[in-house]
Tab-separated table of C-alpha atoms in Angstrom:
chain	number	residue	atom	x	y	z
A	56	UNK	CA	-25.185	-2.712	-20.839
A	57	UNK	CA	-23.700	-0.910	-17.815
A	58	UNK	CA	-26.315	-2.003	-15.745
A	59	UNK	CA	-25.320	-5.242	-16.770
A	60	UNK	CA	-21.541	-4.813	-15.774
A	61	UNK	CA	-22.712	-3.170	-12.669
A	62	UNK	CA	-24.463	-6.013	-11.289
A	63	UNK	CA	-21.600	-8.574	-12.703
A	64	UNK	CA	-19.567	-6.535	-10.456
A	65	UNK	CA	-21.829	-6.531	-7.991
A	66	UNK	CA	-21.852	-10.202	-7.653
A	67	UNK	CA	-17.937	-10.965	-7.625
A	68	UNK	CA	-17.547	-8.417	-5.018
A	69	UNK	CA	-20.329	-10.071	-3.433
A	70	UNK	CA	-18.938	-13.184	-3.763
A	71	UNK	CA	-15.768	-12.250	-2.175
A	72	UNK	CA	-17.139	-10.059	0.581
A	73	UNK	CA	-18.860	-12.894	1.856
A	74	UNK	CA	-16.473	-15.317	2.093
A	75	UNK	CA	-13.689	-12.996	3.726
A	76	UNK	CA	-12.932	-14.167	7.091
A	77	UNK	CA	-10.506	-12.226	9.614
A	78	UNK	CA	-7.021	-12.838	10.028
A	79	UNK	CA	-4.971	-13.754	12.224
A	80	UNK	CA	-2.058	-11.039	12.635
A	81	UNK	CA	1.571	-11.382	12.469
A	82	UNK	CA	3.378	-10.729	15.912
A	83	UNK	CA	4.473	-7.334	15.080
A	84	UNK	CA	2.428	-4.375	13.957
A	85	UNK	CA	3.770	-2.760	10.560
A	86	UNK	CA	3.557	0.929	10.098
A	87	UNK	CA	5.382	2.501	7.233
A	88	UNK	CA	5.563	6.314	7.604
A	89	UNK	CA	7.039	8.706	5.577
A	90	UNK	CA	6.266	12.466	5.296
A	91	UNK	CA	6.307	11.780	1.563
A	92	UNK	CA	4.507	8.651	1.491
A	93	UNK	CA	1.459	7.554	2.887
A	94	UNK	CA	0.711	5.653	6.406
A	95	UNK	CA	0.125	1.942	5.715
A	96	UNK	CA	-1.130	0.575	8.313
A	97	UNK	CA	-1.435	-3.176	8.156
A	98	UNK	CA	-0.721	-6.327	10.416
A	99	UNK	CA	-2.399	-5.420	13.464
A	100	UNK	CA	-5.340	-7.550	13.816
A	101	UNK	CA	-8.012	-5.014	11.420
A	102	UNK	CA	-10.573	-7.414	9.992
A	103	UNK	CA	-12.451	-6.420	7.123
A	104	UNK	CA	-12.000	-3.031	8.115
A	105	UNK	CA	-14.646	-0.789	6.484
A	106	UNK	CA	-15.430	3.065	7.393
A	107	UNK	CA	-12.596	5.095	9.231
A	108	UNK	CA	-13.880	8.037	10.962
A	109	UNK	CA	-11.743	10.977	12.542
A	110	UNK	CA	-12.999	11.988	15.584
A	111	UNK	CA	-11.445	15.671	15.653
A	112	UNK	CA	-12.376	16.113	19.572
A	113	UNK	CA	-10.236	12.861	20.330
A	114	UNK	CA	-7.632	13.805	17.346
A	115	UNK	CA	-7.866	9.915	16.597
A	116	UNK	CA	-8.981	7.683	13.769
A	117	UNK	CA	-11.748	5.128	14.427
A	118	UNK	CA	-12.240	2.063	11.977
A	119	UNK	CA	-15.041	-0.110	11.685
A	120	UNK	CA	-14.368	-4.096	11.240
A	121	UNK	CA	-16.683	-6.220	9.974
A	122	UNK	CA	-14.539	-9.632	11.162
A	123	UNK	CA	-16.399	-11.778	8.540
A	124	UNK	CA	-19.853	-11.982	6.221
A	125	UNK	CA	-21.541	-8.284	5.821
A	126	UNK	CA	-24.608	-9.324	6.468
A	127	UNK	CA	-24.185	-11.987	9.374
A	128	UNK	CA	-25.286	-11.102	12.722
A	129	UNK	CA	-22.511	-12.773	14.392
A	130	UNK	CA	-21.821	-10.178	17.097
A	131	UNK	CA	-17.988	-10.386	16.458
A	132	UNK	CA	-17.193	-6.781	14.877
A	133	UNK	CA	-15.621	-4.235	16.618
A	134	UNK	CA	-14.299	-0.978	16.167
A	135	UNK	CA	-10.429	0.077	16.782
A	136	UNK	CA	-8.547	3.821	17.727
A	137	UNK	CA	-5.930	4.456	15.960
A	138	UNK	CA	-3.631	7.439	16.604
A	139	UNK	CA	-2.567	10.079	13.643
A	140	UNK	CA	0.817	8.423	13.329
A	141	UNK	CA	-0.571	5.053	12.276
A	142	UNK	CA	-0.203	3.403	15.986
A	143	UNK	CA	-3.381	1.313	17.424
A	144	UNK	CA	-4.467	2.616	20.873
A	145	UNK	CA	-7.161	0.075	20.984
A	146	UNK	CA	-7.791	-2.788	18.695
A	147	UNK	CA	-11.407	-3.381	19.868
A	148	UNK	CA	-12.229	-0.184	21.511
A	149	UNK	CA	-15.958	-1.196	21.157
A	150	UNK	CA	-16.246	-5.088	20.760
A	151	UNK	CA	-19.341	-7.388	19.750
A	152	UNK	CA	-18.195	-10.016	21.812
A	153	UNK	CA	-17.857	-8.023	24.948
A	154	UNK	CA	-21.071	-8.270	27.683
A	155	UNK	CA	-23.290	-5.680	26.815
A	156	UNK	CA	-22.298	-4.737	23.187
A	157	UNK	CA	-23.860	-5.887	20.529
A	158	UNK	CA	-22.000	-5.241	16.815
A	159	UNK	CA	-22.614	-7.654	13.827
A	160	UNK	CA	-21.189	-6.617	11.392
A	161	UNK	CA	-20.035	-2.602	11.393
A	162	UNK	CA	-19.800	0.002	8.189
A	163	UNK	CA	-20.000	3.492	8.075
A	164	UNK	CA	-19.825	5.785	10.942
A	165	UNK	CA	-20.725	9.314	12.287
A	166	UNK	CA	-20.498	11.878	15.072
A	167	UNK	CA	-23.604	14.372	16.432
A	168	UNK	CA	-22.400	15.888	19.377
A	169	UNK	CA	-21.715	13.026	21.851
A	170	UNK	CA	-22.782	10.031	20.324
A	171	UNK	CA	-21.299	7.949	17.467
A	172	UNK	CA	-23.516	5.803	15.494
A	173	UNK	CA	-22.661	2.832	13.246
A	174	UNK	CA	-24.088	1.319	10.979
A	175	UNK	CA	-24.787	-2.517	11.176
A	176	UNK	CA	-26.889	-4.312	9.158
A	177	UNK	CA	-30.559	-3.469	9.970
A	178	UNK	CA	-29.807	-1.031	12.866
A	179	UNK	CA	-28.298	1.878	13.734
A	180	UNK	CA	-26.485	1.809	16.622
A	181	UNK	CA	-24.872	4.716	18.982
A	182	UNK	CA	-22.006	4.372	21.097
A	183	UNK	CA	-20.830	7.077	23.861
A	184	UNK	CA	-18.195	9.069	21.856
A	185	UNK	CA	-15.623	9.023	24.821
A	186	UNK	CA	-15.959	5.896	26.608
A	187	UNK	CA	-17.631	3.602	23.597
A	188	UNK	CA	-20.034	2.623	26.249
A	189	UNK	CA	-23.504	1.817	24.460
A	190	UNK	CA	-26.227	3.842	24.197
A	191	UNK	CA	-28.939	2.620	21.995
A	192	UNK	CA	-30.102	1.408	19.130
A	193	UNK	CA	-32.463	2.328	16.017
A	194	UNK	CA	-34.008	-0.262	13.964
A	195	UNK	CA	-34.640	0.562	10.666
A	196	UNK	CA	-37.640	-1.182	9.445
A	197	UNK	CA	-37.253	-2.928	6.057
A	198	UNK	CA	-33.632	-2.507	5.656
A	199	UNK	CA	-31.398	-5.106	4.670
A	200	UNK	CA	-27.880	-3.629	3.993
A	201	UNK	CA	-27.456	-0.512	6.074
A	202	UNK	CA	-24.118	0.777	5.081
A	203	UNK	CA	-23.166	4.307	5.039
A	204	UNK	CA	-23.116	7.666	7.869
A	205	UNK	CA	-22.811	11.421	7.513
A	206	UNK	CA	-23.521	13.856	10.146
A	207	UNK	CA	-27.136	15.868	9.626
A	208	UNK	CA	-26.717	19.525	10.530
A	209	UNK	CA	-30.076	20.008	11.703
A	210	UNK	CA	-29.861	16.624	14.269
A	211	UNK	CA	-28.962	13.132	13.567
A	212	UNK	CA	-27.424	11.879	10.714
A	213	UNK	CA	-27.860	10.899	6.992
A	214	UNK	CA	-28.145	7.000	6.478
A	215	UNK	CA	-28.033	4.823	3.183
A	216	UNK	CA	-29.230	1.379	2.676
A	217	UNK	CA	-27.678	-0.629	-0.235
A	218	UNK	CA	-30.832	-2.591	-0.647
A	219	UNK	CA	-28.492	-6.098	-0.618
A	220	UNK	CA	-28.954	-9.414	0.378
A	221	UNK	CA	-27.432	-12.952	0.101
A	222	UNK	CA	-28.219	-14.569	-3.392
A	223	UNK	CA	-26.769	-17.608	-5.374
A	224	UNK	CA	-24.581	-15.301	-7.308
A	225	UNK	CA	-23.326	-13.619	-4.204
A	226	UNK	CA	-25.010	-10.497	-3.205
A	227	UNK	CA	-27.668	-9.327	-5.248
A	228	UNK	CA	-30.761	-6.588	-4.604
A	229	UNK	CA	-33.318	-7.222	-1.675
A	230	UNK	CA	-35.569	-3.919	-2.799
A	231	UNK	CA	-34.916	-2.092	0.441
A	232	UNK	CA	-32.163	0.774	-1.293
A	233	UNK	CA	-32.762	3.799	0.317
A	234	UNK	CA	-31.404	6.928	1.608
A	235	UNK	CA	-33.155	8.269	5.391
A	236	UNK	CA	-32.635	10.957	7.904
A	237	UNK	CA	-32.849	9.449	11.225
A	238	UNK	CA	-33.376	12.412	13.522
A	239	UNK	CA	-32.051	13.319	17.194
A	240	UNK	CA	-34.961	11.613	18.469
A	241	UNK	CA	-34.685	8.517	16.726
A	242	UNK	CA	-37.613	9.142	14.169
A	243	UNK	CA	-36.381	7.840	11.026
A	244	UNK	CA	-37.575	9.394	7.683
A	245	UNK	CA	-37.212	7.984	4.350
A	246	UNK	CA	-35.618	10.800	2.172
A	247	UNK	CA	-35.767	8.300	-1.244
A	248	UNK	CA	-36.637	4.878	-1.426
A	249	UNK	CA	-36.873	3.011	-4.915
A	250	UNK	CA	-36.147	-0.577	-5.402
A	251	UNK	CA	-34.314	0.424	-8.781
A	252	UNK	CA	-31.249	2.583	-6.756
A	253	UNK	CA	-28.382	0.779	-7.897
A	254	UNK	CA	-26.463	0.393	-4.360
A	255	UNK	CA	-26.965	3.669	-2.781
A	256	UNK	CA	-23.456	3.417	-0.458
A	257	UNK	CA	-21.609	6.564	0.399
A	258	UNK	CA	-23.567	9.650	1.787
A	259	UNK	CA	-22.466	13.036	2.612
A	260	UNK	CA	-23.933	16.562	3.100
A	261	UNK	CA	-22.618	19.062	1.152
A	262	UNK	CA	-24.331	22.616	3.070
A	263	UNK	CA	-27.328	22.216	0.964
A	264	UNK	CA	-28.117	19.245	-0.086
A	265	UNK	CA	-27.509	15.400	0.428
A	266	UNK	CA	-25.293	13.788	-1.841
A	267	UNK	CA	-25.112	9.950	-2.158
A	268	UNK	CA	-22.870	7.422	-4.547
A	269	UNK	CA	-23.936	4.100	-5.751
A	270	UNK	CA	-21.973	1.017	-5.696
A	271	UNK	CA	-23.985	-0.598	-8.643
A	272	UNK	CA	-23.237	2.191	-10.615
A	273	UNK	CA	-21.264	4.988	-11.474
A	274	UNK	CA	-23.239	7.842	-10.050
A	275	UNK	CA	-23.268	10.517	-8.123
A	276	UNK	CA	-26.606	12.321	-7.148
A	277	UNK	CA	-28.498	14.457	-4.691
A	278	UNK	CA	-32.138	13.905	-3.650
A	279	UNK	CA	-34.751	16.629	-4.023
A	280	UNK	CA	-38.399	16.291	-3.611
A	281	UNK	CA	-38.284	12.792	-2.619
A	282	UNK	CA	-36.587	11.707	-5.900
A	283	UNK	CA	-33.440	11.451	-7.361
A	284	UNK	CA	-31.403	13.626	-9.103
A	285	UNK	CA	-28.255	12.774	-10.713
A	286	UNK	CA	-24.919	15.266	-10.718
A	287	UNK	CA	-22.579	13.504	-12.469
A	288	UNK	CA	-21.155	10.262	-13.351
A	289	UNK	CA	-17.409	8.777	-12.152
A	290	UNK	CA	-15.014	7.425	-13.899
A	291	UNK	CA	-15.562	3.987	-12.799
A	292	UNK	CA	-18.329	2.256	-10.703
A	293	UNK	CA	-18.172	0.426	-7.584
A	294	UNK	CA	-18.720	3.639	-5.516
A	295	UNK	CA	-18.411	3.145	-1.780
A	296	UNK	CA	-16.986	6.244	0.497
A	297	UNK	CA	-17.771	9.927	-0.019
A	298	UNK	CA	-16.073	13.267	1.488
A	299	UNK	CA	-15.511	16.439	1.056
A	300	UNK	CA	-11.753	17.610	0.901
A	301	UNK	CA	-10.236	20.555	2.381
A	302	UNK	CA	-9.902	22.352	-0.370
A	303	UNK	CA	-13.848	21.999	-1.366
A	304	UNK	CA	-13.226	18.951	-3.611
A	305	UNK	CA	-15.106	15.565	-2.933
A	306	UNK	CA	-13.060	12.563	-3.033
A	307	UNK	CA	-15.110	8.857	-4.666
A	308	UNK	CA	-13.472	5.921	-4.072
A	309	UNK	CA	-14.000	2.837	-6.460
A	310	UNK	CA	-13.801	-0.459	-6.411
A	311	UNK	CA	-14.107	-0.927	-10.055
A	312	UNK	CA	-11.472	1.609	-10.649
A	313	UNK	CA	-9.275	0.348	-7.906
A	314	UNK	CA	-8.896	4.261	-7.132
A	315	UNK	CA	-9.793	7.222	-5.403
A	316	UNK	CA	-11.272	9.968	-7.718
A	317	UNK	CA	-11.284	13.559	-6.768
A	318	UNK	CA	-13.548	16.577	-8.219
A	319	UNK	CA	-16.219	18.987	-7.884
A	320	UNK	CA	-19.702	17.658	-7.118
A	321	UNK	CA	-20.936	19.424	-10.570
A	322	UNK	CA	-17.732	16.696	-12.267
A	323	UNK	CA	-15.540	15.822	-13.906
A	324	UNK	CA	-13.830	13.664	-11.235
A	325	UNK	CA	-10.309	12.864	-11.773
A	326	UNK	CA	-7.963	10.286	-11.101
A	327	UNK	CA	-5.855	11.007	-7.381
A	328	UNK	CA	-4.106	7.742	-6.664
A	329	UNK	CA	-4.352	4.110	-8.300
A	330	UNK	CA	-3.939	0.526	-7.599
A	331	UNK	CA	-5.990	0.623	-4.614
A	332	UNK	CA	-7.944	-3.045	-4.410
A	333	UNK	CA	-11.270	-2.617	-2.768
A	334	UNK	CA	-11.175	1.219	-1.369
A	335	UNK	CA	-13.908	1.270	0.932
A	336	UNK	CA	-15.775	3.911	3.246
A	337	UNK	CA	-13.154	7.183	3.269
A	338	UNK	CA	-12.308	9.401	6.256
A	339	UNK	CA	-10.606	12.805	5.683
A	340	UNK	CA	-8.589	14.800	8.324
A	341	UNK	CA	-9.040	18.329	7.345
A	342	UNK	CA	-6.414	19.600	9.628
A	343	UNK	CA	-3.307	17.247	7.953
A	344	UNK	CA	-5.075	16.978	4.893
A	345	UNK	CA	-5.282	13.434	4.542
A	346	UNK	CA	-7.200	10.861	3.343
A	347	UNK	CA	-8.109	7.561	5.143
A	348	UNK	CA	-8.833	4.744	3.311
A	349	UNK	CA	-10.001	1.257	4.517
A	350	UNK	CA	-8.924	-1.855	1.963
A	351	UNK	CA	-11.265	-3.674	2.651
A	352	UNK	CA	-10.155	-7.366	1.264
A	353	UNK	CA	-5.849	-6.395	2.586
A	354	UNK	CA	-7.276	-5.835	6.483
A	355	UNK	CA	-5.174	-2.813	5.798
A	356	UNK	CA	-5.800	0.951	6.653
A	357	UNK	CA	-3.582	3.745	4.453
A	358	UNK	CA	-3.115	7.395	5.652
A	359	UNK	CA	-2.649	9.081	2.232
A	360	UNK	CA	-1.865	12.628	1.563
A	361	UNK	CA	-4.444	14.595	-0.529
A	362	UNK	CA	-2.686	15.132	-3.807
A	363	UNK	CA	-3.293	19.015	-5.047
């Protein structure tokens, strides 16, 4: 039965996902700090914004756009800088449309020493981490939805593929879900791959261990031995971002639950803040202790402050 619900959720978000389409932005960018209340920022020409990154060398926020379908390679997403206070230094820092750059369709994100990689579709890409300029790309053979980034202590960085495709329904599984390690050198390694992961999405390292969240479920599990492992279950399904908190608590956010839920990896995860539509691919910044949290379907990006 919950697989059931899963993939009925699944499909609506699918639905949706694929029809979104960027907007055109009002004249005047809307911020709305407080040092209460969290950062919204909305208005200033984010598109499907997806994964927000802080890059602690810079001290600024990156966010991924999409600008459209998740799985069309239309070379129009980009990636934006946005400042601590909620200000954009660059709307399209790194832009698909610019000579020289290709981006289709951009989701999670990471940093290994100079280079940031993205994730887009069926390759990884890596971007010089203080000019943007580009620097490569890694296909990944097989994959279909390529979606979330976490930086690999011994070299590289952790990758997940959601195993998604187009479908009449909206999206629905292609058979290519998978969690890799794509090393310094570009060798990618297949940590887990089984056609029966239910959306593995958001990806982290925890010191020991790789942990990974499903979107077409409610899990939350570690890989050992080339098979999975599961830690404990959240709240609500819909899983997308993953990150640990300064504090040592991981914070889930949940598209089901329209929520971020925060906890130890061992569980139970608990409710921090609500009414959220479509939380996607979280960033923390350890040193404010905030969260940042791309809605996805509202173009909108809100700095939140971690709740004790």
């Amino acid at each position: 039965m919950r697989q059931h619900r899963s993939l009925a959720l699944l499909a609506g978000i699918g639905l949706a996902a694929l029809g979104c389409q960027a907007q055109a932005p009002p004249p005047e960018a809307k911020a709305t700090p407080s040092a209460a209340a969290p950062i919204r920022v909305s208005g200033v020409g984010f598109a499907t914004p997806e994964s927000v990154l802080h890059d602690t060398a810079a001290d600024l926020y990156l966010v991924s756009n999409i600008n459209g379908s998740p799985l069309e390679k239309d070379d129009n997403g980009f990636i934006s800088q946005l400042s601590p206070e909620g200000k954009v230094l660059a709307l399209k820092w790194i832009d698909g449309e610019a000579e020289g750059v290709t981006l289709h369709a951009p989701k999670g994100m990471a940093i290994s020493g100079d280079t940031l990689y993205v994730a887009d579709i069926d390759t990884l890409r890596t971007f010089d981490r203080a000019t943007g300029a580009p620097k490569g790309e890694i296909a990944v053979k097989g994959a279909t939805f390529l979606n979330d980034l976490a930086y690999a202590p011994a070299g590289g960085v952790y990758l997940t593929d959601s195993g998604l495709q187009a479908g009449a329904a909206g999206f629905e599984p292609s058979g290519s879900a998978a969690v890799y390690h794509v090393h310094a050198d570009g060798t990618v390694e297949a940590l887990l791959k089984d056609a029966k992961l239910q959306g593995p999405n958001g990806v982290a390292f925890d010191g020991e261990r790789v942990l990974v969240v499903t979107f077409g479920a409610n899990e939350l599990f570690t890989v050992e031995g080339g098979a999975r492992k599961v830690l404990t279950q959240l709240p609500k399904g819909g899983l997308d971002g993953l990150v640990r908190l300064p504090d040592g608590r991981w914070a889930v956010s949940s598209w089901e639950g329209q929520a971020v839920y925060v906890g130890p990896v061992s569980g139970p995860f608990a409710e921090m803040t609500s009414g959220i539509p479509a939380p996607a691919d979280l960033g923390v910044d350890n040193g404010r202790e905030r969260l940042l949290v791309p809605k996805f379907m509202d173009h909108e990006v809100v700095i939140q402050p971690i709740a004790r």
